[in-house]
PDB file of C-alpha atoms in Angstrom:
ATOM      1  CA  PRO A   1     -17.294  57.603  41.629  1.00 54.00           C
ATOM      2  CA  THR A   2     -20.369  56.114  39.966  1.00 50.00           C
ATOM      3  CA  ILE A   3     -19.554  52.797  38.296  1.00 55.00           C
ATOM      4  CA  ALA A   4     -21.366  50.672  35.710  1.00 54.00           C
ATOM      5  CA  SER A   5     -21.292  46.951  35.105  1.00 56.00           C
ATOM      6  CA  LEU A   6     -23.085  45.105  32.330  1.00 54.00           C
ATOM      7  CA  GLY A   7     -25.221  42.098  33.204  1.00 44.00           C
ATOM      8  CA  ASN A   8     -25.392  39.141  30.867  1.00 36.00           C
ATOM      9  CA  LEU A   9     -28.862  38.088  29.718  1.00 31.00           C
ATOM     10  CA  THR A  10     -28.063  36.252  26.489  1.00 30.00           C
ATOM     11  CA  ASN A  11     -24.606  34.807  26.079  1.00 30.00           C
ATOM     12  CA  ARG A  12     -23.084  33.850  22.737  1.00 35.00           C
ATOM     13  CA  GLY A  13     -20.068  31.698  23.523  1.00 37.00           C
ATOM     14  CA  ASN A  14     -19.039  30.525  20.058  1.00 35.00           C
ATOM     15  CA  ASP A  15     -15.889  32.520  19.387  1.00 35.00           C
ATOM     16  CA  LYS A  16     -13.048  30.481  20.883  1.00 34.00           C
ATOM     17  CA  SER A  17     -10.469  33.064  19.773  1.00 33.00           C
ATOM     18  CA  LEU A  18     -11.662  35.345  22.592  1.00 37.00           C
ATOM     19  CA  TYR A  19     -11.383  32.638  25.221  1.00 37.00           C
ATOM     20  CA  SER A  20      -8.559  31.577  27.495  1.00 37.00           C
ATOM     21  CA  LYS A  21      -8.127  28.624  29.822  1.00 38.00           C
ATOM     22  CA  SER A  22      -8.843  29.351  33.456  1.00 38.00           C
ATOM     23  CA  ARG A  23      -7.178  27.597  36.366  1.00 42.00           C
ATOM     24  CA  THR A  24     -10.097  25.189  36.494  1.00 41.00           C
ATOM     25  CA  GLY A  25      -9.614  24.191  32.853  1.00 42.00           C
ATOM     26  CA  THR A  26     -12.831  25.774  31.553  1.00 44.00           C
ATOM     27  CA  LEU A  27     -12.883  28.263  28.714  1.00 46.00           C
ATOM     28  CA  GLU A  28     -13.469  31.877  29.733  1.00 51.00           C
ATOM     29  CA  PRO A  29     -13.971  34.830  27.376  1.00 58.00           C
ATOM     30  CA  VAL A  30     -11.297  37.526  27.795  1.00 62.00           C
ATOM     31  CA  SER A  31     -10.145  40.685  26.072  1.00 63.00           C
ATOM     32  CA  THR A  32      -7.526  43.347  26.812  1.00 66.00           C
ATOM     33  CA  ASN A  33      -8.884  46.644  28.176  1.00 59.00           C
ATOM     34  CA  ALA A  34      -7.626  50.174  27.429  1.00 55.00           C
ATOM     35  CA  ASN A  35      -5.041  49.854  30.226  1.00 59.00           C
ATOM     36  CA  GLY A  36      -3.604  46.651  28.731  1.00 68.00           C
ATOM     37  CA  ILE A  37      -5.174  44.386  31.377  1.00 67.00           C
ATOM     38  CA  LYS A  38      -7.066  41.213  30.415  1.00 70.00           C
ATOM     39  CA  GLU A  39     -10.695  41.200  31.606  1.00 65.00           C
ATOM     40  CA  PRO A  40     -13.606  38.774  31.231  1.00 62.00           C
ATOM     41  CA  VAL A  41     -16.131  39.687  28.509  1.00 61.00           C
ATOM     42  CA  PHE A  42     -19.403  38.385  27.065  1.00 57.00           C
ATOM     43  CA  TYR A  43     -21.633  38.869  24.017  1.00 58.00           C
ATOM     44  CA  ALA A  44     -25.315  39.781  24.260  1.00 59.00           C
ATOM     45  CA  LYS A  45     -28.098  41.333  22.219  1.00 71.00           C
ATOM     46  CA  ARG A  46     -29.786  42.807  25.282  1.00 72.00           C
ATOM     47  CA  GLY A  47     -28.863  43.038  28.918  1.00 73.00           C
ATOM     48  CA  ILE A  48     -28.967  44.991  32.146  1.00 75.00           C
ATOM     49  CA  LEU A  49     -26.692  47.909  32.991  1.00 79.00           C
ATOM     50  CA  LYS A  50     -26.157  48.055  36.750  1.00 80.00           C
ATOM     51  CA  VAL A  51     -25.020  51.361  38.219  1.00 82.00           C
ATOM     52  CA  VAL A  52     -23.269  51.109  41.578  1.00 78.00           C
ATOM     53  CA  ASP A  53     -21.547  53.528  43.921  1.00 76.00           C
ATOM     54  CA  ALA A  54     -17.904  53.429  45.011  1.00 75.00           C
ATOM     55  CA  GLU A  55     -18.792  50.849  47.706  1.00 79.00           C
ATOM     56  CA  LYS A  56     -20.350  48.600  45.001  1.00 77.00           C
ATOM     57  CA  GLN A  57     -23.872  49.164  46.334  1.00 80.00           C
ATOM     58  CA  GLU A  58     -26.347  48.981  43.470  1.00 80.00           C
ATOM     59  CA  LEU A  59     -28.018  52.326  42.828  1.00 81.00           C
ATOM     60  CA  ARG A  60     -30.188  51.395  39.819  1.00 83.00           C
ATOM     61  CA  SER A  61     -30.451  48.932  36.937  1.00 81.00           C
ATOM     62  CA  PHE A  62     -31.371  49.743  33.337  1.00 83.00           C
ATOM     63  CA  ASP A  63     -32.163  47.651  30.244  1.00 82.00           C
ATOM     64  CA  PHE A  64     -29.841  48.043  27.278  1.00 84.00           C
ATOM     65  CA  THR A  65     -29.523  46.840  23.720  1.00 83.00           C
ATOM     66  CA  THR A  66     -26.221  46.391  21.878  1.00 83.00           C
ATOM     67  CA  GLY A  67     -24.859  47.849  18.680  1.00 86.00           C
ATOM     68  CA  LEU A  68     -24.497  45.841  15.479  1.00 83.00           C
ATOM     69  CA  PHE A  69     -20.780  46.598  15.718  1.00 85.00           C
ATOM     70  CA  GLY A  70     -18.071  46.758  18.341  1.00 85.00           C
ATOM     71  CA  GLY A  71     -16.403  44.438  20.786  1.00 83.00           C
ATOM     72  CA  ALA A  72     -17.530  42.161  23.566  1.00 79.00           C
ATOM     73  CA  LEU A  73     -19.117  43.594  26.701  1.00 78.00           C
ATOM     74  CA  TRP A  74     -16.917  43.915  29.797  1.00 75.00           C
ATOM     75  CA  CYS A  75     -17.910  41.931  32.890  1.00 72.00           C
ATOM     76  CA  LYS A  76     -16.016  44.158  35.330  1.00 76.00           C
ATOM     77  CA  GLU A  77     -17.125  47.581  36.530  1.00 79.00           C
ATOM     78  CA  HIS A  78     -15.968  50.746  34.795  1.00 84.00           C
ATOM     79  CA  GLU A  79     -16.627  54.351  35.770  1.00 87.00           C
ATOM     80  CA  ILE A  80     -19.082  56.374  33.671  1.00 88.00           C
ATOM     81  CA  HIS A  81     -18.082  59.735  32.199  1.00 89.00           C
ATOM     82  CA  ILE A  82     -19.984  62.343  30.181  1.00 89.00           C
ATOM     83  CA  PRO A  83     -17.543  63.582  27.532  1.00 90.00           C
ATOM     84  CA  ASN A  84     -17.146  66.864  25.702  1.00 87.00           C
ATOM     85  CA  PRO A  85     -18.861  67.107  23.232  1.00 90.00           C
ATOM     86  CA  SER A  86     -21.775  65.232  24.821  1.00 91.00           C
ATOM     87  CA  ASP A  87     -22.864  63.605  21.540  1.00 94.00           C
ATOM     88  CA  ALA A  88     -19.330  62.347  20.638  1.00 94.00           C
ATOM     89  CA  CYS A  89     -19.774  63.405  17.012  1.00 95.00           C
ATOM     90  CA  GLU A  90     -16.376  65.099  17.119  1.00 94.00           C
ATOM     91  CA  GLU A  91     -13.043  64.142  18.644  1.00 92.00           C
ATOM     92  CA  LEU A  92     -13.386  63.872  22.439  1.00 92.00           C
ATOM     93  CA  SER A  93     -11.253  66.000  24.713  1.00 85.00           C
ATOM     94  CA  GLY A  94      -9.781  64.957  28.055  1.00 81.00           C
ATOM     95  CA  GLU A  95      -8.387  61.532  27.181  1.00 79.00           C
ATOM     96  CA  GLU A  96      -6.956  61.120  30.712  1.00 83.00           C
ATOM     97  CA  ARG A  97     -10.511  61.369  32.152  1.00 86.00           C
ATOM     98  CA  LEU A  98     -11.961  58.933  29.593  1.00 88.00           C
ATOM     99  CA  ARG A  99      -9.370  56.151  29.677  1.00 89.00           C
ATOM    100  CA  ASN A 100     -10.981  52.792  30.500  1.00 87.00           C
ATOM    101  CA  LYS A 101     -14.372  54.372  31.336  1.00 88.00           C
ATOM    102  CA  TYR A 102     -17.809  54.035  29.765  1.00 90.00           C
ATOM    103  CA  VAL A 103     -18.616  57.186  27.825  1.00 93.00           C
ATOM    104  CA  LEU A 104     -22.279  58.290  28.147  1.00 94.00           C
ATOM    105  CA  VAL A 105     -23.408  60.213  25.050  1.00 95.00           C
ATOM    106  CA  ASN A 106     -26.593  61.562  23.485  1.00 94.00           C
ATOM    107  CA  ARG A 107     -28.096  60.091  20.333  1.00 92.00           C
ATOM    108  CA  GLY A 108     -28.142  62.194  17.172  1.00 89.00           C
ATOM    109  CA  ARG A 109     -26.107  64.319  14.759  1.00 91.00           C
ATOM    110  CA  CYS A 110     -23.860  61.478  13.495  1.00 93.00           C
ATOM    111  CA  PHE A 111     -23.650  57.692  13.035  1.00 91.00           C
ATOM    112  CA  PHE A 112     -23.476  55.490  16.145  1.00 92.00           C
ATOM    113  CA  SER A 113     -20.208  54.112  14.800  1.00 91.00           C
ATOM    114  CA  THR A 114     -18.738  57.639  14.593  1.00 93.00           C
ATOM    115  CA  LYS A 115     -19.519  58.103  18.290  1.00 94.00           C
ATOM    116  CA  ALA A 116     -17.880  54.745  19.081  1.00 94.00           C
ATOM    117  CA  ILE A 117     -14.753  55.567  17.069  1.00 94.00           C
ATOM    118  CA  HIS A 118     -14.311  58.881  18.891  1.00 95.00           C
ATOM    119  CA  ALA A 119     -14.790  57.145  22.261  1.00 94.00           C
ATOM    120  CA  GLN A 120     -12.365  54.359  21.293  1.00 94.00           C
ATOM    121  CA  TYR A 121      -9.678  56.787  20.099  1.00 93.00           C
ATOM    122  CA  ALA A 122      -9.993  58.637  23.425  1.00 93.00           C
ATOM    123  CA  GLY A 123      -9.283  55.351  25.264  1.00 92.00           C
ATOM    124  CA  ALA A 124     -12.813  54.631  26.519  1.00 92.00           C
ATOM    125  CA  ALA A 125     -13.763  51.112  27.628  1.00 90.00           C
ATOM    126  CA  GLY A 126     -17.169  51.377  25.947  1.00 91.00           C
ATOM    127  CA  LEU A 127     -19.949  53.576  24.645  1.00 93.00           C
ATOM    128  CA  ILE A 128     -23.397  54.101  26.193  1.00 93.00           C
ATOM    129  CA  VAL A 129     -25.811  55.983  23.919  1.00 94.00           C
ATOM    130  CA  ILE A 130     -28.902  57.639  25.389  1.00 93.00           C
ATOM    131  CA  ASP A 131     -31.858  57.119  23.031  1.00 90.00           C
ATOM    132  CA  SER A 132     -33.876  60.125  21.869  1.00 85.00           C
ATOM    133  CA  LYS A 133     -36.951  61.326  23.745  1.00 78.00           C
ATOM    134  CA  GLU A 134     -39.205  60.504  20.757  1.00 73.00           C
ATOM    135  CA  ASN A 135     -38.626  56.775  21.381  1.00 70.00           C
ATOM    136  CA  GLU A 136     -39.453  56.998  25.090  1.00 69.00           C
ATOM    137  CA  GLY A 137     -41.321  54.054  26.518  1.00 66.00           C
ATOM    138  CA  ASN A 138     -39.738  51.510  24.179  1.00 69.00           C
ATOM    139  CA  LEU A 139     -36.618  49.462  24.718  1.00 67.00           C
ATOM    140  CA  PRO A 140     -34.129  50.922  22.247  1.00 64.00           C
ATOM    141  CA  LYS A 141     -33.678  49.118  18.954  1.00 70.00           C
ATOM    142  CA  ARG A 142     -30.289  47.764  17.889  1.00 69.00           C
ATOM    143  CA  MET A 143     -27.742  50.316  16.759  1.00 79.00           C
ATOM    144  CA  PRO A 144     -26.483  50.128  13.155  1.00 77.00           C
ATOM    145  CA  SER A 145     -23.146  51.478  11.969  1.00 79.00           C
ATOM    146  CA  ALA A 146     -21.799  53.130   8.868  1.00 77.00           C
ATOM    147  CA  GLU A 147     -20.700  50.310   6.568  1.00 78.00           C
ATOM    148  CA  SER A 148     -17.327  51.969   5.947  1.00 81.00           C
ATOM    149  CA  ASP A 149     -16.158  52.047   9.572  1.00 81.00           C
ATOM    150  CA  ARG A 150     -17.842  49.089  11.316  1.00 73.00           C
ATOM    151  CA  HIS A 151     -14.619  47.047  11.214  1.00 80.00           C
ATOM    152  CA  LEU A 152     -12.660  49.753  13.093  1.00 87.00           C
ATOM    153  CA  ILE A 153     -14.646  49.558  16.317  1.00 90.00           C
ATOM    154  CA  LYS A 154     -13.316  47.270  19.051  1.00 90.00           C
ATOM    155  CA  ILE A 155     -15.076  48.681  22.140  1.00 91.00           C
ATOM    156  CA  PRO A 156     -18.622  47.620  23.097  1.00 90.00           C
ATOM    157  CA  ALA A 157     -21.499  49.971  22.304  1.00 90.00           C
ATOM    158  CA  ILE A 158     -24.921  49.865  23.946  1.00 90.00           C
ATOM    159  CA  MET A 159     -28.061  52.015  23.941  1.00 90.00           C
ATOM    160  CA  ILE A 160     -30.349  52.828  26.844  1.00 90.00           C
ATOM    161  CA  SER A 161     -33.697  54.626  26.924  1.00 89.00           C
ATOM    162  CA  HIS A 162     -33.973  58.384  27.274  1.00 89.00           C
ATOM    163  CA  ALA A 163     -35.438  58.029  30.803  1.00 88.00           C
ATOM    164  CA  SER A 164     -32.589  55.690  31.820  1.00 89.00           C
ATOM    165  CA  GLY A 165     -30.053  58.186  30.492  1.00 90.00           C
ATOM    166  CA  LYS A 166     -31.607  61.025  32.465  1.00 90.00           C
ATOM    167  CA  SER A 167     -31.516  58.855  35.607  1.00 89.00           C
ATOM    168  CA  ILE A 168     -27.824  57.999  35.112  1.00 88.00           C
ATOM    169  CA  ILE A 169     -26.960  61.656  34.529  1.00 88.00           C
ATOM    170  CA  SER A 170     -28.782  62.481  37.764  1.00 88.00           C
ATOM    171  CA  LEU A 171     -26.829  59.776  39.615  1.00 84.00           C
ATOM    172  CA  LEU A 172     -23.560  61.138  38.192  1.00 83.00           C
ATOM    173  CA  THR A 173     -24.264  64.752  39.087  1.00 83.00           C
ATOM    174  CA  ASN A 174     -25.446  63.856  42.607  1.00 79.00           C
ATOM    175  CA  ALA A 175     -22.535  61.481  43.352  1.00 63.00           C
TER     176      ALA A 175
END
């Protein structure tokens, strides 16, 4: 399977409620994933999405920007899955295939937060939104949410460029 991990460029380590003591006595950020397992996390405004194969060999890296909503970014790898519907503007089918995976969706048709809620309710570890072709050549801007549902979203949400999204889809279909 093709796997993604999120690289940390800018860390915000202020929230002690998300931290736990490690064996060495330092504070480490943690959160519980969709399978109920605690994993390290981090906060960032921008970062690098690394796509690796099943042997953990890096295939490509892509810049990302985070949403103005959602949870901390996972440090561990998670598989990537393209859901049905591919824009996540409606309830996602196939929860068993989405559990604890990054969901790769297209921008458009609904709020970013609606996409994240549908991914979260399907058990996804996070949301990756592919920016629209009209914005090609620019690093995606931050992703706003609908004011009424921002507080519901606990999974991380990021956006990548249209070209990056096409490359990831190619990696997924050729894996």
